[in-house]
Coordinates of N, CA and C in Angstrom, one line a residue:
X1 N 16.1 -16.4 9.0 CA 14.7 -16.0 8.9 C 14.0 -16.8 7.8
X2 N 12.9 -17.2 8.0 CA 12.1 -18.0 7.1 C 11.0 -17.2 6.4
X3 N 11.0 -17.3 5.1 CA 9.9 -16.6 4.4 C 8.8 -17.6 4.1
X4 N 7.6 -17.2 4.4 CA 6.4 -18.0 4.1 C 5.9 -17.9 2.7
X5 N 5.7 -16.6 2.2 CA 5.2 -16.4 0.9 C 5.9 -15.2 0.2
X6 N 5.9 -15.2 -1.1 CA 6.4 -14.1 -1.8 C 5.6 -13.9 -3.1
X7 N 5.6 -12.7 -3.6 CA 4.8 -12.4 -4.8 C 5.6 -11.6 -5.8
X8 N 5.1 -11.3 -7.0 CA 5.9 -10.8 -8.1 C 5.6 -9.4 -8.6
X9 N 4.4 -8.8 -8.6 CA 4.1 -7.5 -9.1 C 3.1 -6.8 -8.2
X10 N 3.4 -5.5 -7.9 CA 2.5 -4.7 -7.1 C 1.1 -4.7 -7.7
X11 N 0.1 -4.9 -6.9 CA -1.3 -4.9 -7.4 C -1.7 -3.6 -8.1
X12 N -2.4 -3.7 -9.2 CA -2.9 -2.5 -10.0 C -1.8 -1.7 -10.6
X13 N -0.6 -2.2 -10.7 CA 0.5 -1.5 -11.4 C 1.3 -2.5 -12.2
X14 N 2.3 -1.9 -12.9 CA 3.3 -2.8 -13.5 C 4.6 -2.6 -12.9
X15 N 4.6 -2.1 -11.7 CA 5.9 -1.9 -10.9 C 6.3 -3.3 -10.3
X16 N 7.5 -3.7 -10.6 CA 8.0 -4.9 -10.0 C 8.0 -4.8 -8.5
X17 N 7.5 -5.8 -7.9 CA 7.5 -5.8 -6.4 C 7.7 -7.2 -5.8
X18 N 8.2 -7.2 -4.6 CA 8.4 -8.5 -3.9 C 7.6 -8.3 -2.6
X19 N 6.5 -9.1 -2.4 CA 5.7 -9.1 -1.2 C 6.2 -10.3 -0.4
X20 N 6.6 -10.0 0.8 CA 7.1 -11.1 1.7 C 6.3 -11.1 3.0
X21 N 6.0 -12.4 3.4 CA 5.3 -12.6 4.7 C 6.2 -13.5 5.5
X22 N 6.6 -13.1 6.6 CA 7.5 -13.9 7.5 C 6.7 -14.8 8.4
X23 N 7.3 -15.9 8.8 CA 6.7 -16.8 9.8 C 6.9 -16.3 11.2
X24 N 6.4 -17.0 12.1 CA 6.4 -16.6 13.5 C 7.8 -16.5 14.1
X25 N 8.7 -17.2 13.5 CA 10.1 -17.1 14.0 C 10.8 -15.9 13.5
X26 N 10.6 -15.6 12.2 CA 11.3 -14.5 11.5 C 10.7 -13.1 11.9
X27 N 9.4 -13.1 12.1 CA 8.7 -11.8 12.3 C 9.3 -11.0 13.5
X28 N 9.4 -11.5 14.7 CA 10.0 -10.7 15.8 C 11.4 -10.3 15.6
X29 N 12.2 -11.2 14.8 CA 13.6 -10.8 14.5 C 13.7 -9.6 13.6
X30 N 12.8 -9.6 12.6 CA 12.9 -8.4 11.7 C 12.3 -7.2 12.4
X31 N 11.3 -7.3 13.2 CA 10.8 -6.2 14.0 C 11.9 -5.6 14.9
X32 N 12.7 -6.4 15.5 CA 13.7 -6.0 16.4 C 14.8 -5.3 15.6
X33 N 15.1 -5.8 14.4 CA 16.2 -5.2 13.6 C 15.8 -3.9 12.9
X34 N 14.5 -3.7 12.8 CA 14.1 -2.5 12.1 C 13.5 -1.4 13.0
X35 N 13.4 -1.7 14.3 CA 13.0 -0.7 15.2 C 14.2 0.0 15.8
X36 N 14.3 1.3 15.5 CA 15.5 2.1 15.9 C 16.8 1.4 15.3
X37 N 16.8 1.2 14.0 CA 17.9 0.5 13.3 C 19.2 1.3 13.4
X38 N 20.3 0.6 13.3 CA 21.6 1.3 13.3 C 21.9 1.9 11.9
X39 N 21.2 1.4 10.9 CA 21.3 1.9 9.5 C 19.9 2.2 9.0
X40 N 19.8 3.2 8.1 CA 18.5 3.5 7.5 C 18.1 2.5 6.4
X41 N 18.9 1.6 6.1 CA 18.6 0.6 5.0 C 18.8 -0.8 5.5
X42 N 18.3 -1.7 4.7 CA 18.4 -3.2 5.0 C 18.7 -3.9 3.7
X43 N 19.7 -4.8 3.7 CA 20.0 -5.5 2.5 C 19.1 -6.7 2.3
X44 N 18.6 -7.0 1.1 CA 17.9 -8.2 0.8 C 18.9 -9.1 0.1
X45 N 19.2 -10.2 0.6 CA 20.2 -11.1 0.1 C 19.5 -12.4 -0.3
X46 N 19.8 -12.8 -1.6 CA 19.2 -14.1 -2.1 C 20.4 -14.9 -2.6
X47 N 20.5 -16.1 -2.0 CA 21.6 -17.0 -2.4 C 23.0 -16.3 -2.4
X48 N 23.2 -15.5 -1.4 CA 24.5 -14.8 -1.2 C 24.7 -13.6 -2.1
X49 N 23.7 -13.2 -2.8 CA 23.8 -12.0 -3.7 C 22.8 -10.9 -3.2
X50 N 23.3 -9.7 -3.0 CA 22.4 -8.6 -2.6 C 21.6 -8.2 -3.8
X51 N 20.3 -8.3 -3.7 CA 19.4 -7.9 -4.8 C 18.8 -6.5 -4.7
X52 N 18.8 -6.0 -3.5 CA 18.4 -4.6 -3.3 C 18.7 -4.2 -1.9
X53 N 18.8 -2.9 -1.7 CA 19.0 -2.3 -0.3 C 18.0 -1.2 -0.1
X54 N 16.7 -1.6 0.3 CA 15.7 -0.6 0.5 C 15.9 0.2 1.8
X55 N 15.3 1.4 1.8 CA 15.3 2.2 3.0 C 14.2 1.6 4.0
X56 N 14.5 1.7 5.2 CA 13.5 1.3 6.3 C 12.7 2.5 6.6
X57 N 11.4 2.5 6.3 CA 10.6 3.7 6.5 C 9.8 3.6 7.8
X58 N 9.7 2.3 8.3 CA 9.0 2.1 9.6 C 9.4 0.7 10.1
X59 N 9.2 0.4 11.3 CA 9.5 -0.9 11.8 C 8.7 -2.0 11.0
X60 N 9.4 -3.1 10.6 CA 8.7 -4.1 9.8 C 8.5 -5.3 10.7
X61 N 7.3 -5.9 10.6 CA 7.0 -7.0 11.4 C 6.7 -8.3 10.6
X62 N 5.5 -8.6 10.3 CA 5.2 -9.9 9.7 C 5.2 -9.9 8.2
X63 N 5.1 -8.7 7.5 CA 5.1 -8.6 6.1 C 5.5 -7.3 5.6
X64 N 6.0 -7.3 4.3 CA 6.5 -6.0 3.7 C 6.5 -6.2 2.2
X65 N 6.6 -5.1 1.5 CA 6.7 -5.0 0.1 C 7.9 -4.2 -0.3
X66 N 8.7 -4.7 -1.3 CA 9.8 -4.0 -1.8 C 9.5 -3.8 -3.3
X67 N 9.7 -2.6 -3.8 CA 9.5 -2.3 -5.2 C 10.9 -1.9 -5.8
X68 N 11.1 -2.1 -7.1 CA 12.4 -1.9 -7.6 C 12.5 -1.6 -9.1
X69 N 13.7 -1.8 -9.6 CA 14.0 -1.5 -11.0 C 14.3 -2.7 -11.8
X70 N 15.0 -2.6 -12.9 CA 15.3 -3.8 -13.8 C 16.2 -4.8 -13.1
X71 N 17.1 -4.4 -12.3 CA 18.0 -5.3 -11.6 C 17.1 -6.2 -10.6
X72 N 16.2 -5.5 -10.0 CA 15.3 -6.1 -9.1 C 14.4 -7.1 -9.8
X73 N 13.9 -6.7 -11.0 CA 13.0 -7.5 -11.8 C 13.7 -8.9 -12.1
X74 N 15.0 -8.8 -12.4 CA 15.7 -10.0 -12.8 C 16.0 -10.9 -11.6
X75 N 16.0 -10.3 -10.4 CA 16.2 -11.1 -9.2 C 15.0 -11.8 -8.7
X76 N 13.8 -11.3 -9.0 CA 12.5 -11.9 -8.5 C 12.4 -13.3 -8.8
X77 N 12.6 -13.8 -10.0 CA 12.4 -15.3 -10.2 C 13.3 -16.2 -9.3
X78 N 14.5 -15.7 -9.0 CA 15.3 -16.5 -8.1 C 14.7 -16.7 -6.7
X79 N 13.9 -15.7 -6.3 CA 13.2 -15.8 -5.0 C 11.9 -16.5 -5.1
X80 N 11.1 -16.2 -6.1 CA 9.8 -16.7 -6.2 C 9.6 -18.0 -7.0
X81 N 10.6 -18.2 -7.9 CA 10.4 -19.3 -8.8 C 9.5 -19.0 -10.0
X82 N 9.0 -17.7 -10.0 CA 8.1 -17.2 -11.1 C 8.9 -16.6 -12.2
X83 N 8.5 -16.6 -13.4 CA 9.1 -15.9 -14.5 C 8.3 -14.7 -14.8
X84 N 8.9 -13.7 -15.4 CA 8.2 -12.5 -15.8 C 7.4 -12.7 -17.0

């Protein structure tokens, strides 16, 4: 799955967040995986390391936001290339 864009902090907050927008190839794949999923969660893996396992609250299509804790904060630069 190819990620088009990512971001670093949820707007109007100091909560660490990862905003992801998928391209036309990845979007239908994620929608299929999150519609009636076999598991209530999905792992986000960066360079072979699981950085978080968020709950799936609704089917995900072209974009989504994940918020997290200190472990998540430390993983964001490896995804975005941005520093905190």
